[in-house]
XYZ file of C-alpha atoms in Angstrom:
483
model
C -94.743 11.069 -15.102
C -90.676 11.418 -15.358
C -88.516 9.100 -13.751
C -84.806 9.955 -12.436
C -82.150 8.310 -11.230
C -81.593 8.586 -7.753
C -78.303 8.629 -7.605
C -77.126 10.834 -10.663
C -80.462 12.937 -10.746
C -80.569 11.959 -14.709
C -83.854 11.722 -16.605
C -84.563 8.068 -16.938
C -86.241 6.334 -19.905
C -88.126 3.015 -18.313
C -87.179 -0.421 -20.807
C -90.296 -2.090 -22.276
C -90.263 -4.535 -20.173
C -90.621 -2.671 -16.807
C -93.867 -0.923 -18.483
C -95.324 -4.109 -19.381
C -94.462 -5.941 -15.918
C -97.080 -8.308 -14.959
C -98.698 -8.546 -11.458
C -97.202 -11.880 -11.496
C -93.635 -10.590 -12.192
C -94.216 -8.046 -9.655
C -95.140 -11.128 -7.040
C -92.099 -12.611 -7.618
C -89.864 -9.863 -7.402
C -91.583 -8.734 -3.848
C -91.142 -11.928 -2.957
C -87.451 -12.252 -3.748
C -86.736 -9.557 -1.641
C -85.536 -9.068 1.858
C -87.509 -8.153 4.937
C -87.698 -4.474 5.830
C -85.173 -4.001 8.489
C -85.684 -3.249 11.815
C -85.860 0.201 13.749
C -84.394 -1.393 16.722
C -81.320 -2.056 14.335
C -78.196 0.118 15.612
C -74.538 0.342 13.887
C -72.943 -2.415 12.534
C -70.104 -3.598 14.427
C -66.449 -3.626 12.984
C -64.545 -6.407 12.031
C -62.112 -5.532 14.409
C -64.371 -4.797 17.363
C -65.959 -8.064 17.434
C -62.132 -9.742 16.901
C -61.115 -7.923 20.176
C -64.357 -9.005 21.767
C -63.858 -12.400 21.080
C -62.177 -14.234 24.101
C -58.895 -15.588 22.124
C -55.550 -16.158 22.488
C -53.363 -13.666 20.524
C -52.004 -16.209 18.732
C -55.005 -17.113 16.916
C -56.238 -13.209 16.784
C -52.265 -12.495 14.846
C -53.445 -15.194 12.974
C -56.613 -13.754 11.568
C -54.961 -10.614 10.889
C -52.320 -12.107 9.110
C -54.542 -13.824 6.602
C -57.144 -10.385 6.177
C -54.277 -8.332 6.034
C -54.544 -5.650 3.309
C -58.090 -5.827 2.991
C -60.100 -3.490 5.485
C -62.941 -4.910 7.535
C -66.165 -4.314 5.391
C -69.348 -2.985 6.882
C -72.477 -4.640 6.904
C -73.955 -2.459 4.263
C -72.838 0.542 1.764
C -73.822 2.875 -0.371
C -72.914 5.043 -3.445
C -73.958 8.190 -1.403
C -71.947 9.899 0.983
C -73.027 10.841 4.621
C -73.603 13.952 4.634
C -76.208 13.396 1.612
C -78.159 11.159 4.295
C -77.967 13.736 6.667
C -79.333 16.247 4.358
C -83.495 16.252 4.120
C -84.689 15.158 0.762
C -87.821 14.436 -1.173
C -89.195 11.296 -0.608
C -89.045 10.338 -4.073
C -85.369 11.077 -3.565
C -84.648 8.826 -0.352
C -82.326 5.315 -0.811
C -81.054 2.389 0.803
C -78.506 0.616 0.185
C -79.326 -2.783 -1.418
C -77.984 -6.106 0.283
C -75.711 -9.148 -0.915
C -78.873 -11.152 -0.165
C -80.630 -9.542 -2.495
C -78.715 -9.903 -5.109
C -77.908 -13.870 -4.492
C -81.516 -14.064 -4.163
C -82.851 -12.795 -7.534
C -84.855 -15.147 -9.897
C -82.595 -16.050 -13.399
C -85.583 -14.630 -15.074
C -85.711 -11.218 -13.220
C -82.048 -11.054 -13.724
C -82.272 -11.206 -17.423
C -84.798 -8.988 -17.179
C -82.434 -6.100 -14.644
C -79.795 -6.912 -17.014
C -81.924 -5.438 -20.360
C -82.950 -2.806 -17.749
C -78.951 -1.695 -17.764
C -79.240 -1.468 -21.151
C -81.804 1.693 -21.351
C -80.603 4.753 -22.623
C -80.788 7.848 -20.306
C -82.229 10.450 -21.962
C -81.420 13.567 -20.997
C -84.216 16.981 -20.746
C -84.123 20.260 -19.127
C -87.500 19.552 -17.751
C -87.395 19.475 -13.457
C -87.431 15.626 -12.368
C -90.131 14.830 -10.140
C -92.016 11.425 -9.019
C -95.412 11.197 -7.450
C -95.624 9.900 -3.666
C -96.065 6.494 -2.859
C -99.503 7.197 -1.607
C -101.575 8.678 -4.278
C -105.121 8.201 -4.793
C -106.438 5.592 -7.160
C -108.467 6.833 -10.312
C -111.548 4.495 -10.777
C -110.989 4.394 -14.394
C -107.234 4.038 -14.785
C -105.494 4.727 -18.216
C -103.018 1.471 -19.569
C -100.263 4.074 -19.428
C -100.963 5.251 -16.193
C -101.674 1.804 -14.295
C -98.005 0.664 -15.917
C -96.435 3.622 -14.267
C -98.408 2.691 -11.125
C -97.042 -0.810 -11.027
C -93.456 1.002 -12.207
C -93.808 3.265 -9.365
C -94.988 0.764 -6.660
C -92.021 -1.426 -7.518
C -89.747 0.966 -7.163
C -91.033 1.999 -3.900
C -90.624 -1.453 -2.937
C -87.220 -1.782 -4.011
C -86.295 1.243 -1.986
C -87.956 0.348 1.090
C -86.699 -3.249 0.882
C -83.158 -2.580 0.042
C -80.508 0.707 1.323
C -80.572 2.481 -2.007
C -83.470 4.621 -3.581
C -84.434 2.875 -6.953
C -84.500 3.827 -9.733
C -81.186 3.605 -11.432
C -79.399 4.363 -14.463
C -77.331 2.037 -16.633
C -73.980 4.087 -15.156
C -75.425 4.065 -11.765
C -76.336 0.057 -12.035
C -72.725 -0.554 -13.058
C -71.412 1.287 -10.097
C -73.607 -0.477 -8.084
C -72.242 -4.140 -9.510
C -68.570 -2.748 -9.031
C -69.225 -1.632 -5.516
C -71.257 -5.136 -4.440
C -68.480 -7.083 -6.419
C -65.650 -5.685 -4.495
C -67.822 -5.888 -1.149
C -68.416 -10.059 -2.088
C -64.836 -9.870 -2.222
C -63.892 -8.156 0.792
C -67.004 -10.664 2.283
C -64.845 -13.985 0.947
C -61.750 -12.756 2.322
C -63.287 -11.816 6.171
C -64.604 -15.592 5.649
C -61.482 -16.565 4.996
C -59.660 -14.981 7.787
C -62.455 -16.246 10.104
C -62.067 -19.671 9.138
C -58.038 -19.296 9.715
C -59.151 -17.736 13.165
C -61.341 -20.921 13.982
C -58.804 -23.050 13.252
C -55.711 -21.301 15.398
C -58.552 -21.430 17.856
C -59.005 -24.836 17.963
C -55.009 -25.497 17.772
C -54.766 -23.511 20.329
C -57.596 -25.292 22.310
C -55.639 -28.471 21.555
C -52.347 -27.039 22.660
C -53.974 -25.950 25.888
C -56.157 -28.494 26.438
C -52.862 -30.909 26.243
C -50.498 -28.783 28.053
C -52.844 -27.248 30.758
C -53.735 -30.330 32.696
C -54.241 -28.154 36.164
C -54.677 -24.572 37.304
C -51.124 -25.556 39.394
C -49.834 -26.407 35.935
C -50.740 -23.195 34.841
C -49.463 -21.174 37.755
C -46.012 -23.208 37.316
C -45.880 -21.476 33.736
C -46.689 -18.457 35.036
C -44.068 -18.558 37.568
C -41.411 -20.217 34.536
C -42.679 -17.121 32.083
C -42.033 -14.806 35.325
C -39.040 -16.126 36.147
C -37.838 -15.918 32.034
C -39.209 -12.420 32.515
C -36.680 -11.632 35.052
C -33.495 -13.543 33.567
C -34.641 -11.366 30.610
C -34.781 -7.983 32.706
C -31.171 -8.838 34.380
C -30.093 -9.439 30.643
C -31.082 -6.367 29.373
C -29.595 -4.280 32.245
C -26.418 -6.312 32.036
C -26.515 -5.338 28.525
C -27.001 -1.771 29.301
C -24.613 -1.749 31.384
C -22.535 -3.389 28.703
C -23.095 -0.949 26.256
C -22.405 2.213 28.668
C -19.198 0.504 29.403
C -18.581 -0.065 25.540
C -19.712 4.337 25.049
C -17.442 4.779 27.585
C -14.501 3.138 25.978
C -15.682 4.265 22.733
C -15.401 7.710 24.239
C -11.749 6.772 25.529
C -10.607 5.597 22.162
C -12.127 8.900 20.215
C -9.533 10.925 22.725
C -7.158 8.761 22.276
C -7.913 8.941 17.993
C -7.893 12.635 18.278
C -4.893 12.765 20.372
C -2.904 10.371 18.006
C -4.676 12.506 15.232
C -2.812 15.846 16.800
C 0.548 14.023 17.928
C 0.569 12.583 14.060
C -0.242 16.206 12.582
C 2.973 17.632 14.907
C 5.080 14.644 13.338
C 4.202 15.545 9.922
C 5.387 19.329 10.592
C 7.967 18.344 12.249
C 9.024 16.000 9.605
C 8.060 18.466 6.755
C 9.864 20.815 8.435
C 13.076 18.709 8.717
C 12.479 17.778 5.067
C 13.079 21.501 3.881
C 15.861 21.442 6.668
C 17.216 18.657 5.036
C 16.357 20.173 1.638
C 18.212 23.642 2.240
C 21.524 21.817 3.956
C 21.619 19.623 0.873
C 21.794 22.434 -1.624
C 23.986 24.011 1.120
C 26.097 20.683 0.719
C 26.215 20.996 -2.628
C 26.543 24.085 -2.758
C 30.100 24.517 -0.371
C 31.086 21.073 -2.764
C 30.693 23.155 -5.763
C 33.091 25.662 -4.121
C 35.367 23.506 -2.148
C 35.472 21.536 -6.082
C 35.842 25.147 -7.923
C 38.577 26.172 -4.967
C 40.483 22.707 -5.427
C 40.709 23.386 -8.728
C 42.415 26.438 -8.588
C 44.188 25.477 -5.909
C 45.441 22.706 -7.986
C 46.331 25.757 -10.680
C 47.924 27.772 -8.473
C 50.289 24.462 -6.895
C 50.827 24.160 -10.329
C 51.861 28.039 -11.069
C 55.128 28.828 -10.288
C 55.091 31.885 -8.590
C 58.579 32.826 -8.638
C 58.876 32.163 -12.253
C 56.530 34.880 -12.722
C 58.525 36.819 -9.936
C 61.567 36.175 -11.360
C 61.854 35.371 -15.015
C 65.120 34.191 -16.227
C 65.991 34.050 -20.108
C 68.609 35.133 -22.873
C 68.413 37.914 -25.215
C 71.274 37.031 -27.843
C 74.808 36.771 -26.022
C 72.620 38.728 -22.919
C 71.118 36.874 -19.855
C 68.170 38.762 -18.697
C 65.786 38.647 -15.556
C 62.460 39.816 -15.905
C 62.977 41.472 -19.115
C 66.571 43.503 -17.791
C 70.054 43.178 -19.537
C 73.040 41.787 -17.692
C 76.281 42.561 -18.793
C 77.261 44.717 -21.777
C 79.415 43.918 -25.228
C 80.782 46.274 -28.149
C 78.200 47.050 -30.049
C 75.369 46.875 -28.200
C 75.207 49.577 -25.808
C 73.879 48.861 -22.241
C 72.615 51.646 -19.620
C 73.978 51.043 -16.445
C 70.708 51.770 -14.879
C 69.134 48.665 -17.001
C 72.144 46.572 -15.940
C 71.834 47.911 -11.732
C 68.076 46.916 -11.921
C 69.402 43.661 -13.158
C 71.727 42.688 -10.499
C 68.964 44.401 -7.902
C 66.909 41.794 -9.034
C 69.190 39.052 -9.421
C 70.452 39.599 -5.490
C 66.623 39.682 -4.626
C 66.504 35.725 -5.872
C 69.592 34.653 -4.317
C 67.519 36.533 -1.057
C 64.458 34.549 -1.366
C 65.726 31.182 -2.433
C 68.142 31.473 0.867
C 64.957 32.325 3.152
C 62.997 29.870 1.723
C 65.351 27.147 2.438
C 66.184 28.760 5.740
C 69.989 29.316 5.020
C 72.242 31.586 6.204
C 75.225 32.624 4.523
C 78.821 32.964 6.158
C 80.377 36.341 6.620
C 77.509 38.359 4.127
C 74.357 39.872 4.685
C 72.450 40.753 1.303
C 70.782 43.618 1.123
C 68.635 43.996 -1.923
C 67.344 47.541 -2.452
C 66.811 47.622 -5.988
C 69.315 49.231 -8.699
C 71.112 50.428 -5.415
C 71.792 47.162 -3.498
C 74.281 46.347 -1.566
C 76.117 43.126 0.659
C 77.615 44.011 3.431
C 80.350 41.753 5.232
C 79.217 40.543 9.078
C 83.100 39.774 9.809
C 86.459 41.348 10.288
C 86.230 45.287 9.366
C 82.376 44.711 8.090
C 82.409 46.713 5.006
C 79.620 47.592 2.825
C 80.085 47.107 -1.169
C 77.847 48.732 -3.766
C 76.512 46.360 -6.007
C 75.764 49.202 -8.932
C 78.478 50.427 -11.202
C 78.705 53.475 -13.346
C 80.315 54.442 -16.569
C 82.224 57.739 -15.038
C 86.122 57.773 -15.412
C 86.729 59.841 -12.911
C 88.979 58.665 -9.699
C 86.139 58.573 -7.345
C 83.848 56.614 -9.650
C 87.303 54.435 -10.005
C 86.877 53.672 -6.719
C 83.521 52.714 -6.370
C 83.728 50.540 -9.549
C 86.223 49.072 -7.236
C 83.836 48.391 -4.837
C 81.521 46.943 -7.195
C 83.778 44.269 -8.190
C 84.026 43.301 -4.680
C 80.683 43.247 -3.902
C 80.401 40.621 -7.529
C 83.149 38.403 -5.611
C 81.181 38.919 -2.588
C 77.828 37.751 -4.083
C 79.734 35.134 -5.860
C 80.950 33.651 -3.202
C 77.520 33.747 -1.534
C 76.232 31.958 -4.209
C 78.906 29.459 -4.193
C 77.858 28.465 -0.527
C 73.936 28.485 -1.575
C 75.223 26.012 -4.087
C 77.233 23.824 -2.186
C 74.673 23.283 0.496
C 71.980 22.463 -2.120
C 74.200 19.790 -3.226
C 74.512 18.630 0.463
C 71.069 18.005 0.424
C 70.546 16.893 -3.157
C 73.611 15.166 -4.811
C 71.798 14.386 -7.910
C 71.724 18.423 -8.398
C 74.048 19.276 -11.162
C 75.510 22.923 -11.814
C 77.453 23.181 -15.122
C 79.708 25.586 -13.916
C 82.177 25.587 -10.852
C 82.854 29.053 -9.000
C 86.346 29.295 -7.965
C 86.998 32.283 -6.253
C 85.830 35.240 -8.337
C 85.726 32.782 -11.716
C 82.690 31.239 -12.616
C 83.109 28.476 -15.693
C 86.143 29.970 -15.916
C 84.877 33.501 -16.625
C 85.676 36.091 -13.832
C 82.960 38.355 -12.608
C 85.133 41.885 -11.858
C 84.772 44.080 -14.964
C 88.088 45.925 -14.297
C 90.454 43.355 -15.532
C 88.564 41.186 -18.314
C 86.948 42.202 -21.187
C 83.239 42.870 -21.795
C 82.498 39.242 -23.694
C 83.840 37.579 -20.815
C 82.600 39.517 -18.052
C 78.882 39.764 -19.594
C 79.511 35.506 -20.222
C 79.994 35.077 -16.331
C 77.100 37.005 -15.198
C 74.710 34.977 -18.021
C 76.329 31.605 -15.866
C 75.409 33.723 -12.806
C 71.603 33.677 -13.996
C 72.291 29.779 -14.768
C 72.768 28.998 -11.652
C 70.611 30.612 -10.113
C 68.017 29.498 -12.141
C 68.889 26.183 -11.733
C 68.645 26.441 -7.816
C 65.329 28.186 -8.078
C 63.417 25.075 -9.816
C 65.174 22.718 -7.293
C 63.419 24.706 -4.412
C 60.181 25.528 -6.130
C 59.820 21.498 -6.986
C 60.085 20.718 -3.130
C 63.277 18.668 -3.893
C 64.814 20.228 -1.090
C 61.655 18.339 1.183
């Protein structure tokens, strides 16, 4: 006969000391053992059922839970197998029950030492079908040793299976699983204990409390009216507090316009302000742009107060014994011939300056009226038979060109006596104004100006203190002397 483990399904190998037990052993071992349990025995209520069952406060019932708390409420019994495994038919050699906390507490030291050498057996392991023989089989009349040993085997553990809630028997693994399992459930035992005795003793606190503080039923309706009355103040608080908090969304809402609107109005400032920034930018460089020029304009208008513009116009000098304007010959000397064109151009220019200095300074001369046209101009007299002289000579000898040179000298009296009145009222206004030479009538520093009764020398002499003269009068009006 084979033995397996009813759990695993492993071929078992008995210890020596199970095949040798004694009837006596056996005794003892049956008699350790707990009564059969009942059929009329239905399903183990929960932890937590009979808690809520129990008529406590829920002081005391928090109270239990708080000291159990993490460890789940253990059923009366276990097992190794799972459900469905119950549910399932098996072989009656394969049946179990799980085995009890009392049954363990309750074993001899003896058969202890003698389960604990029974961990130690080796499982050997065959590919030969497990089977066991049914409780019930017929007694031989002549029984072997071997065979009444597996008898007595067999018989106890029948006994252990019917006595306890797992099928015996076990292997060494199986046996250890077993301990594990029943440790952790003596475990999960000590702490329900625990948590029961904490629940006794917020039960009798509570007791106490009540018993002390509940004198009447009327002193128990006046707390109920007190806790409904709390309940109430409570209620009105937590509207009022609702309505608190709408208010407070409300305003909340109120402020977020208001945020966004200050959000926008501060985005328009910061375009505008950008925007006035580049304004500000672009009329600065502007600015400093029209500086540049007004500072590049001073400066040349500074040049050009400082440029002379009639002595560019008219630019008096000396060639040798000659005085010259802008470059022409005035007056001629043996020697050195002289066109009379170069020397017309020169007095057309010279009576053009003795024009412009009188218009600047806004003078008028007595009895003339100069007419500059060049190498052909000309002063003609605004009194008594108002003649017209030439001022342009020629080099002909012939009687009419006598004549006109004639004329000519006039019109050099003429135009010195023009000048002479030019001069006189630039001294009026300037006294400090000195002019080295005096014109007295047609003399000028004592040199006359008609070429038909002096020599060349002296003739070309007076025209070069003509130039003098005039030159002299020009930087008194271009220096703003004349205010």
């Amino acid at each position: 006969m084979n033995f397996v483990c009813q759990q695993c399904k492993q071929p078992l190998q008995l210890d020596a000391s199970l095949v040798d037990l004694t009837p006596s052993a056996y005794d003892i071992v049956a008699s350790s053992l707990p009564p059969p349990p009942s059929p009329s025995h239905g399903r183990q209520t929960s932890g937590a059922e009979k808690l809520a069952q129990l008529p406590s406060p829920s002081s005391a019932k928090a109270a239990w839970r708080n000291s159990v708390q993490g460890a789940p409420f253990p059923s009366s019994s276990s097992s190794l197998s799972s459900p469905t495994q119950r549910k399932q038919p098996m072989h009656p050699n394969e049946s179990f029950v799980l085995l009890q906390d009392s049954v363990i507490r309750a074993i001899p030291p003896n058969l202890a030492a003698a389960a604990s050498s029974a961990k130690k057996a080796s499982v050997s392991r065959t590919r030969a079908v497990p089977s066991a023989a049914p409780p019930d089989e017929p007694t031989h009349p002549n029984p072997s040793p071997l065979s009444h040993h597996l008898r007595s085997s067999l018989r106890l553990f029948n006994l252990l299976s019917s006595r306890t809630d797992l099928d015996h028997p076990l292997c060494a693994e199986c046996t250890h699983i077993l301990l594990a399992t029943l440790t952790r459930q003596l475990d999960e035992t000590k702490k329900e204990r625990d948590g029961y005795i904490a629940f006794e003793k917020e039960v009798r606190k509570e007791r106490e409390r009540d018993g002390a503080a509940a004198g009447s039923k009327a002193e128990a309706e006046a707390k109920i009216e007190r806790l409904k009355d709390e309940e109430r103040l409570a209620i009105e608080q937590l509207k009022a507090a609702e309505r608190e908090r709408q208010q407070l969304e409300e305003e909340l809402k109120t402020l977020e316009r208001e945020e966004k609107a200050l959000e926008e109005e501060e985005a328009e400032f910061w375009q505008q302000h950008n925007a006035q920034l580049l304004k500000a930018a672009e009329q600065a460089s502007q600015l400093a742009a029209l500086r540049a020029a007004y500072a590049a304009d001073s400066s040349v208008l500074e040049k050009l107060e400082r440029t002379n513009v009639y002595n560019d116009a008219f630019c008096i000098g000396h060639e040798g014994v000659f005085g010259t304007i802008n470059g022409l010959r005035l007056g001629r000397v043996p020697g050195v011939p002289v066109e009379w064109a170069e020397i017309n151009a020169a007095w057309g220019q010279t009576l053009l300056l003795l024009y412009t200095i009188a218009r600047k300074l806004d003078f008028t001369f007595e009895n003339y009226r100069l007419v500059p046209m060049g190498s052909f101009s000309r002063i003609e007299k605004t009194t008594g038979d108002k003649a017209t002289y030439e001022l342009y000579g020629s080099g002909d000898l012939h009687f009419g060109r006598l004549l006109h040179n004639r004329r000519f000298d006039f019109a050099m009296v003429a135009f010195l006596e023009c000048l002479k009145q030019l001069m006189d009222y630039v001294k009026s206004q300037d006294p400090q104004v000195d002019f080295p030479h005096q014109i007295v009538k047609d003399k000028i520093g004592e040199a006359s100006v008609k070429q038909q009764f002096s020599q060349e020398e002296a003739w070309t002499r007076a025209l070069r203190h003509v130039l003098l003269a005039l030159k002299i009068l020009l930087k008194w009006t271009t220096n703003g002397s004349n205010g």
